[in-house]
Amino acid sequence: LVRKRVSSSPPLTADSMLARIRAAIKQIPPGKVSTYGAVARVAGYPGHARQVARALHGGIGLPWQRVLGAGGQIKLRGEYAMEQRFRLEAEGVRFRGKRVDMQAHEFKFNPRSKSRKKSH
DNA sequence: ACTGTGACACTGG
DNA sequence: ACCAGTGCCACAG
């Protein structure tokens, strides 16, 4: 039943992909967060969550601390995990146990970027 | 070309 | 709620 939509003619080169992903990440404002999967979707590449992580690893000047795993969980390890949490809390992001309170802090990307089929 | 790896997501136990 | 298994996709060797 669930058909996938690949209709969004995504640039298939790795460069365009990374560029779009970085652009999406930059949209996340301080105090807000998103997830690897959500960023990938908004950038036009549903299912490419891992590439978002790759983009963050190499990209400079990106608010990397604002990208989390599904459910608001930090996916980094060791010192970096603490660094991320520290940075987020410094921005006012609240945690509930080991995860961010997504209900309160998840950033809603501008629908315009996706398939805006709303209104009527 | 093939295999292993990873800042992932989802489902099931 | 946590952990394991599986699917996923691009990249490095």
Coordinates of N, CA and C (backbone and C1' of nucleotides) in Angstrom, one line a residue:
Chain A
L1 N 0.8 -1.2 0.0 CA 0.0 0.0 0.0 C 0.9 1.2 0.0
V2 N 1.8 1.2 0.9 CA 2.6 2.4 1.0 C 3.6 2.6 -0.1
R3 N 3.2 3.4 -1.0 CA 4.2 3.6 -2.2 C 5.1 4.7 -1.7
K4 N 6.3 4.6 -2.3 CA 7.3 5.6 -2.0 C 7.2 6.7 -3.0
R5 N 7.5 7.9 -2.6 CA 7.5 9.0 -3.6 C 9.0 9.4 -3.9
V6 N 9.4 9.1 -5.1 CA 10.7 9.5 -5.6 C 10.5 10.6 -6.6
S7 N 9.3 11.1 -6.6 CA 8.9 12.1 -7.6 C 9.7 13.4 -7.5
S8 N 10.3 13.6 -6.4 CA 11.0 14.9 -6.2 C 12.3 15.0 -6.9
S9 N 12.4 14.5 -8.1 CA 13.6 14.7 -9.0 C 14.8 15.2 -8.2
P10 N 15.4 14.4 -7.4 CA 16.5 14.8 -6.6 C 17.8 14.7 -7.4
P11 N 18.6 15.7 -7.3 CA 19.9 15.7 -7.9 C 20.7 14.5 -7.4
L12 N 21.1 13.7 -8.3 CA 21.7 12.4 -7.8 C 23.2 12.5 -7.4
T13 N 23.8 13.6 -7.8 CA 25.3 13.7 -7.5 C 25.5 14.0 -6.0
A14 N 26.5 13.4 -5.5 CA 26.8 13.5 -4.0 C 26.9 15.0 -3.6
D15 N 27.5 15.8 -4.5 CA 27.7 17.2 -4.2 C 26.4 17.9 -3.9
S16 N 25.4 17.8 -4.8 CA 24.2 18.4 -4.7 C 23.5 18.0 -3.4
M17 N 23.6 16.7 -3.2 CA 22.9 16.1 -2.1 C 23.5 16.7 -0.8
L18 N 24.8 16.8 -0.7 CA 25.4 17.3 0.5 C 25.0 18.8 0.7
A19 N 25.0 19.5 -0.4 CA 24.6 20.9 -0.4 C 23.2 21.1 0.1
R20 N 22.3 20.3 -0.4 CA 20.9 20.5 0.1 C 20.7 20.1 1.5
I21 N 21.4 19.1 1.9 CA 21.4 18.6 3.3 C 21.9 19.7 4.2
R22 N 23.0 20.3 3.8 CA 23.6 21.3 4.7 C 22.7 22.5 4.8
A23 N 22.1 22.8 3.7 CA 21.1 24.0 3.7 C 20.0 23.7 4.6
A24 N 19.5 22.5 4.6 CA 18.4 22.2 5.5 C 18.8 22.3 7.0
I25 N 20.0 21.8 7.3 CA 20.5 21.8 8.7 C 20.6 23.3 9.2
K26 N 21.1 24.1 8.3 CA 21.3 25.5 8.7 C 20.0 26.2 9.0
Q27 N 18.9 25.7 8.6 CA 17.6 26.3 8.9 C 17.2 26.1 10.3
I28 N 17.7 25.1 11.0 CA 17.3 24.9 12.4 C 17.8 26.0 13.3
P29 N 16.9 26.7 13.9 CA 17.3 27.8 14.8 C 17.8 27.3 16.2
P30 N 18.5 28.2 16.9 CA 18.9 27.9 18.2 C 17.7 27.5 19.1
G31 N 17.9 26.5 20.0 CA 16.8 26.1 20.8 C 15.8 25.1 20.2
K32 N 16.1 24.8 18.9 CA 15.3 23.9 18.2 C 16.1 22.7 17.7
V33 N 15.5 21.6 17.4 CA 16.3 20.4 17.0 C 15.5 19.7 15.9
S34 N 16.2 18.8 15.2 CA 15.5 18.0 14.2 C 16.2 16.6 14.2
T35 N 15.8 15.7 13.3 CA 16.4 14.4 13.3 C 17.1 14.1 12.0
Y36 N 18.0 13.1 11.9 CA 18.7 12.8 10.7 C 17.6 12.5 9.6
G37 N 16.7 11.7 10.0 CA 15.6 11.3 9.0 C 14.8 12.5 8.5
A38 N 14.4 13.3 9.4 CA 13.6 14.5 9.0 C 14.4 15.4 8.0
V39 N 15.7 15.6 8.4 CA 16.5 16.5 7.5 C 16.6 15.9 6.1
A40 N 16.9 14.6 6.1 CA 17.0 14.0 4.8 C 15.7 14.2 4.0
R41 N 14.6 14.0 4.6 CA 13.3 14.1 3.9 C 13.1 15.5 3.4
V42 N 13.4 16.5 4.2 CA 13.2 17.9 3.8 C 14.1 18.3 2.7
A43 N 15.3 17.7 2.7 CA 16.3 18.0 1.7 C 15.9 17.4 0.4
G44 N 15.0 16.5 0.4 CA 14.5 15.8 -0.8 C 15.1 14.4 -1.0
Y45 N 15.6 13.8 0.1 CA 16.2 12.5 0.0 C 15.7 11.6 1.1
P46 N 14.4 11.2 1.1 CA 13.9 10.4 2.1 C 14.7 9.0 2.2
G47 N 15.0 8.6 3.3 CA 15.7 7.3 3.5 C 17.2 7.5 3.5
H48 N 17.7 8.7 3.4 CA 19.1 9.0 3.4 C 19.6 9.6 4.7
A49 N 19.1 9.1 5.8 CA 19.5 9.7 7.1 C 21.0 9.6 7.3
R50 N 21.6 8.5 6.9 CA 23.0 8.3 7.1 C 23.9 9.3 6.4
Q51 N 23.3 9.8 5.3 CA 24.1 10.8 4.5 C 24.1 12.1 5.3
V52 N 23.0 12.3 6.1 CA 22.9 13.6 6.9 C 24.1 13.5 7.9
A53 N 24.2 12.4 8.5 CA 25.3 12.2 9.5 C 26.7 12.5 8.8
R54 N 26.8 12.0 7.6 CA 28.1 12.2 6.9 C 28.3 13.6 6.6
A55 N 27.2 14.3 6.2 CA 27.3 15.8 5.9 C 27.8 16.5 7.2
L56 N 27.2 16.1 8.3 CA 27.5 16.8 9.5 C 29.0 16.6 9.9
H57 N 29.5 15.4 9.6 CA 30.8 15.1 10.0 C 31.8 15.9 9.3
G58 N 31.6 16.2 8.0 CA 32.5 17.0 7.2 C 32.2 18.5 7.2
G59 N 30.9 18.8 7.3 CA 30.5 20.2 7.2 C 31.0 21.1 8.3
I60 N 31.5 22.2 8.0 CA 31.9 23.2 9.0 C 30.9 24.3 9.0
G61 N 30.7 24.9 10.2 CA 29.8 26.0 10.3 C 28.4 25.6 10.3
L62 N 28.2 24.3 10.6 CA 26.8 23.8 10.8 C 26.4 23.6 12.2
P63 N 25.2 23.9 12.6 CA 24.7 23.7 13.9 C 24.5 22.2 14.2
W64 N 25.6 21.4 14.2 CA 25.5 20.0 14.3 C 24.9 19.5 15.5
Q65 N 24.9 20.2 16.6 CA 24.3 19.8 17.9 C 22.8 19.7 17.8
R66 N 22.2 20.3 16.8 CA 20.8 20.3 16.7 C 20.2 19.2 15.9
V67 N 21.0 18.3 15.4 CA 20.5 17.1 14.7 C 20.6 15.9 15.6
L68 N 19.5 15.2 15.8 CA 19.5 14.0 16.7 C 18.9 12.8 16.0
G69 N 19.0 11.7 16.7 CA 18.5 10.4 16.1 C 16.9 10.4 16.4
A70 N 16.3 9.5 15.8 CA 14.8 9.4 15.9 C 14.4 9.4 17.4
G71 N 13.4 10.1 17.8 CA 13.0 10.1 19.1 C 13.7 11.1 20.0
G72 N 14.6 11.9 19.4 CA 15.4 12.9 20.1 C 16.6 12.3 20.9
Q73 N 17.1 11.2 20.4 CA 18.2 10.6 21.1 C 19.5 11.0 20.5
I74 N 20.5 11.2 21.3 CA 21.8 11.6 20.8 C 22.5 10.3 20.3
K75 N 23.0 10.4 19.1 CA 23.7 9.2 18.5 C 25.2 9.3 18.5
L76 N 25.7 10.3 19.1 CA 27.2 10.4 19.1 C 27.7 9.6 20.3
R77 N 29.0 9.3 20.3 CA 29.5 8.5 21.4 C 30.6 9.2 22.2
G78 N 30.8 8.8 23.4 CA 31.8 9.3 24.2 C 31.7 10.8 24.5
E79 N 32.8 11.4 24.5 CA 32.9 12.9 24.8 C 32.0 13.7 23.9
Y80 N 31.9 13.3 22.7 CA 31.1 14.1 21.7 C 29.6 14.1 22.1
A81 N 29.2 13.0 22.7 CA 27.8 12.9 23.1 C 27.5 14.0 24.2
M82 N 28.5 14.1 25.2 CA 28.3 15.0 26.3 C 28.4 16.4 25.7
E83 N 29.3 16.6 24.8 CA 29.5 18.0 24.2 C 28.2 18.4 23.5
Q84 N 27.5 17.5 22.8 CA 26.3 17.8 22.2 C 25.2 18.2 23.2
R85 N 25.1 17.4 24.2 CA 24.1 17.7 25.2 C 24.3 19.0 25.9
F86 N 25.6 19.2 26.2 CA 26.0 20.5 26.8 C 25.5 21.7 26.0
R87 N 25.9 21.6 24.7 CA 25.6 22.7 23.8 C 24.1 22.9 23.7
L88 N 23.3 21.8 23.6 CA 21.9 22.0 23.5 C 21.3 22.6 24.7
E89 N 21.7 22.1 25.9 CA 21.2 22.6 27.1 C 21.5 24.1 27.2
A90 N 22.6 24.5 26.7 CA 23.1 25.9 26.7 C 22.1 26.7 25.9
E91 N 21.5 26.1 24.9 CA 20.5 26.8 24.1 C 19.1 26.8 24.6
G92 N 19.0 26.1 25.8 CA 17.7 26.0 26.4 C 16.9 24.8 26.0
V93 N 17.5 23.8 25.4 CA 16.8 22.6 25.0 C 16.8 21.7 26.2
R94 N 15.6 21.3 26.6 CA 15.4 20.4 27.7 C 15.4 18.9 27.4
F95 N 15.9 18.1 28.3 CA 16.0 16.7 28.0 C 15.0 16.0 29.0
R96 N 14.6 14.8 28.5 CA 13.8 14.0 29.3 C 14.5 12.7 29.4
G97 N 15.3 12.5 30.4 CA 16.2 11.3 30.5 C 17.3 11.5 29.5
K98 N 17.4 10.5 28.6 CA 18.5 10.6 27.6 C 18.1 11.2 26.3
R99 N 16.8 11.6 26.3 CA 16.4 12.2 25.0 C 15.8 13.6 25.1
V100 N 15.9 14.3 24.0 CA 15.3 15.7 24.0 C 13.8 15.6 24.0
D101 N 13.2 16.5 24.6 CA 11.8 16.6 24.6 C 11.4 17.2 23.2
M102 N 11.2 16.3 22.3 CA 10.9 16.6 20.9 C 9.6 17.4 20.8
Q103 N 8.6 17.1 21.6 CA 7.4 17.7 21.5 C 7.5 19.2 21.7
A104 N 8.5 19.6 22.5 CA 8.7 21.0 22.8 C 9.8 21.6 21.9
H105 N 10.7 20.9 21.4 CA 11.8 21.5 20.7 C 11.9 21.1 19.2
E106 N 11.1 20.2 18.7 CA 11.3 19.8 17.3 C 11.0 20.9 16.4
F107 N 11.9 21.2 15.5 CA 11.8 22.3 14.5 C 10.9 21.8 13.3
K108 N 9.9 22.6 13.0 CA 9.1 22.3 11.8 C 9.6 23.1 10.6
F109 N 10.1 22.3 9.7 CA 10.7 23.0 8.5 C 9.6 23.6 7.7
N110 N 10.0 24.6 6.9 CA 9.0 25.3 6.1 C 8.5 24.3 5.0
P111 N 7.2 24.1 5.1 CA 6.5 23.2 4.2 C 6.8 23.4 2.7
R112 N 7.1 24.7 2.4 CA 7.4 25.1 1.0 C 8.4 24.2 0.4
S113 N 9.4 23.8 1.2 CA 10.5 23.0 0.7 C 10.0 21.6 0.2
K114 N 9.0 21.1 0.8 CA 8.5 19.8 0.4 C 7.4 19.9 -0.6
S115 N 6.7 18.8 -0.7 CA 5.6 18.8 -1.7 C 4.4 19.5 -1.1
R116 N 4.4 20.8 -1.4 CA 3.3 21.6 -0.8 C 2.0 21.4 -1.6
K117 N 1.2 20.5 -1.0 CA -0.1 20.2 -1.7 C -1.2 20.6 -0.8
K118 N -0.9 21.4 0.2 CA -1.9 21.8 1.2 C -2.9 22.8 0.6
S119 N -3.4 23.5 1.5 CA -4.5 24.5 1.2 C -5.6 23.9 0.4
H120 N -6.5 24.7 -0.1 CA -7.5 24.2 -1.0 C -8.2 25.3 -1.7
Chain B
dA1 P 31.2 -3.3 -11.8 O5' 32.0 -4.2 -10.8 C5' 32.4 -5.5 -11.2 C4' 32.7 -6.4 -10.1 C3' 31.5 -6.5 -9.1 O3' 31.4 -7.8 -8.5 C1' 33.4 -5.6 -8.0
dC2 P 30.5 -8.0 -7.2 O5' 31.5 -7.7 -6.0 C5' 32.7 -8.5 -6.0 C4' 33.1 -8.8 -4.5 C3' 31.9 -8.9 -3.6 O3' 32.3 -9.8 -2.5 C1' 33.0 -6.9 -3.1
dT3 P 31.3 -9.8 -1.2 O5' 32.1 -8.9 -0.2 C5' 33.5 -9.1 0.1 C4' 33.9 -8.4 1.3 C3' 32.8 -8.4 2.5 O3' 33.5 -8.6 3.7 C1' 33.2 -6.2 1.8
dG4 P 32.7 -8.6 5.1 O5' 33.1 -7.2 5.7 C5' 34.5 -6.8 5.8 C4' 34.6 -5.4 6.4 C3' 33.7 -5.2 7.6 O3' 34.4 -4.4 8.5 C1' 33.1 -3.7 5.9
dT5 P 33.9 -4.0 9.9 O5' 33.4 -2.5 9.7 C5' 34.4 -1.6 9.2 C4' 33.7 -0.2 9.1 C3' 32.8 0.1 10.3 O3' 33.1 1.5 10.8 C1' 31.7 0.5 8.3
dG6 P 32.8 1.8 12.2 O5' 31.7 2.9 12.0 C5' 32.0 4.2 11.4 C4' 30.7 4.9 11.1 C3' 29.7 5.0 12.2 O3' 29.2 6.4 12.3 C1' 28.7 4.2 10.2
dA7 P 30.1 7.2 13.5 O5' 29.0 8.3 13.9 C5' 28.2 8.0 15.0 C4' 27.0 8.8 14.9 C3' 26.3 8.8 13.5 O3' 24.9 8.6 13.6 C1' 26.8 11.0 14.2
dC8 P 24.3 7.1 13.6 O5' 22.8 7.4 13.0 C5' 22.6 8.5 12.2 C4' 21.3 8.3 11.4 C3' 20.1 8.1 12.4 O3' 18.9 8.7 11.8 C1' 20.4 6.2 11.0
dA9 P 17.6 8.5 12.6 O5' 16.8 7.3 11.9 C5' 16.4 7.5 10.6 C4' 15.3 6.4 10.2 C3' 14.2 6.3 11.2 O3' 13.0 6.1 10.5 C1' 15.3 4.2 11.1
dC10 P 11.6 6.0 11.3 O5' 11.3 4.4 11.3 C5' 11.6 3.6 10.2 C4' 11.2 2.2 10.5 C3' 10.1 2.0 11.6 O3' 9.1 1.1 11.1 C1' 12.0 0.8 12.2
dT11 P 7.8 0.7 12.0 O5' 8.1 -0.8 12.4 C5' 8.7 -1.7 11.5 C4' 8.9 -3.0 12.1 C3' 7.9 -3.4 13.1 O3' 7.5 -4.8 13.0 C1' 10.0 -3.4 14.2
dG12 P 6.4 -5.4 13.8 O5' 7.3 -6.4 14.8 C5' 8.3 -7.2 14.3 C4' 9.0 -7.9 15.4 C3' 8.0 -8.4 16.5 O3' 8.5 -9.7 16.9 C1' 9.6 -7.0 17.5
dG13 P 7.6 -10.6 17.9 O5' 8.6 -10.7 19.2 C5' 9.9 -11.2 19.0 C4' 10.7 -11.0 20.2 C3' 10.0 -11.5 21.5 O3' 10.9 -12.2 22.4 C1' 10.6 -9.3 21.8
Chain C
dA1 P 10.1 5.4 27.6 O5' 10.4 4.0 28.3 C5' 11.0 4.0 29.6 C4' 12.2 3.1 29.6 C3' 13.2 3.4 28.5 O3' 14.5 3.1 28.9 C1' 12.2 1.3 28.1
dC2 P 15.7 3.4 27.9 O5' 16.3 1.9 27.7 C5' 16.5 1.0 28.8 C4' 17.0 -0.3 28.3 C3' 18.1 -0.2 27.2 O3' 19.1 -1.2 27.3 C1' 16.2 -1.3 26.3
dC3 P 20.4 -1.1 26.4 O5' 20.2 -2.4 25.5 C5' 19.7 -3.6 26.1 C4' 19.4 -4.6 25.1 C3' 20.5 -4.6 24.0 O3' 20.9 -5.9 23.7 C1' 18.3 -4.4 23.0
dA4 P 22.2 -6.3 22.7 O5' 21.5 -7.1 21.6 C5' 20.1 -7.5 21.7 C4' 19.7 -8.3 20.4 C3' 20.7 -8.4 19.3 O3' 20.5 -9.7 18.6 C1' 18.9 -7.1 18.6
dG5 P 21.3 -10.1 17.3 O5' 20.3 -9.8 16.2 C5' 19.0 -10.4 16.3 C4' 18.1 -10.0 15.1 C3' 18.9 -10.0 13.7 O3' 18.0 -10.6 12.7 C1' 18.0 -7.8 14.1
dT6 P 18.6 -10.7 11.3 O5' 18.0 -9.4 10.6 C5' 16.6 -9.2 10.6 C4' 16.2 -8.1 9.7 C3' 16.9 -8.0 8.4 O3' 15.9 -7.7 7.4 C1' 17.2 -6.0 9.5
dG7 P 16.5 -7.7 5.9 O5' 16.3 -6.1 5.5 C5' 15.1 -5.5 5.8 C4' 15.1 -4.1 5.4 C3' 15.9 -3.8 4.1 O3' 15.1 -2.8 3.4 C1' 16.9 -2.6 5.9
dC8 P 15.7 -2.4 1.9 O5' 16.5 -1.0 2.2 C5' 16.1 -0.1 3.1 C4' 17.0 1.1 3.2 C3' 18.0 1.2 2.0 O3' 17.6 2.4 1.2 C1' 19.2 1.4 4.1
dC9 P 18.1 2.5 -0.3 O5' 19.3 3.5 -0.2 C5' 19.4 4.4 0.8 C4' 20.7 5.1 0.8 C3' 21.5 4.9 -0.5 O3' 22.2 6.1 -0.8 C1' 22.8 4.1 1.3
dA10 P 22.9 6.3 -2.2 O5' 24.4 6.8 -1.8 C5' 24.5 8.0 -1.1 C4' 25.9 8.0 -0.4 C3' 27.1 7.9 -1.4 O3' 28.0 8.9 -0.9 C1' 27.2 6.2 0.2
dC11 P 29.3 9.1 -1.8 O5' 30.4 8.4 -0.9 C5' 30.4 8.8 0.5 C4' 31.6 8.0 1.1 C3' 32.8 7.9 0.3 O3' 33.9 8.1 1.2 C1' 32.1 5.7 0.9
dA12 P 35.4 8.2 0.5 O5' 36.2 7.1 1.3 C5' 36.1 7.0 2.7 C4' 36.8 5.7 3.1 C3' 38.2 5.5 2.5 O3' 39.1 4.9 3.4 C1' 36.8 3.7 1.9
dG13 P 40.7 4.9 3.1 O5' 41.0 3.4 3.2 C5' 39.9 2.4 3.1 C4' 40.4 1.0 3.1 C3' 41.8 0.8 2.4 O3' 42.4 -0.3 2.9 C1' 40.0 -0.2 1.1

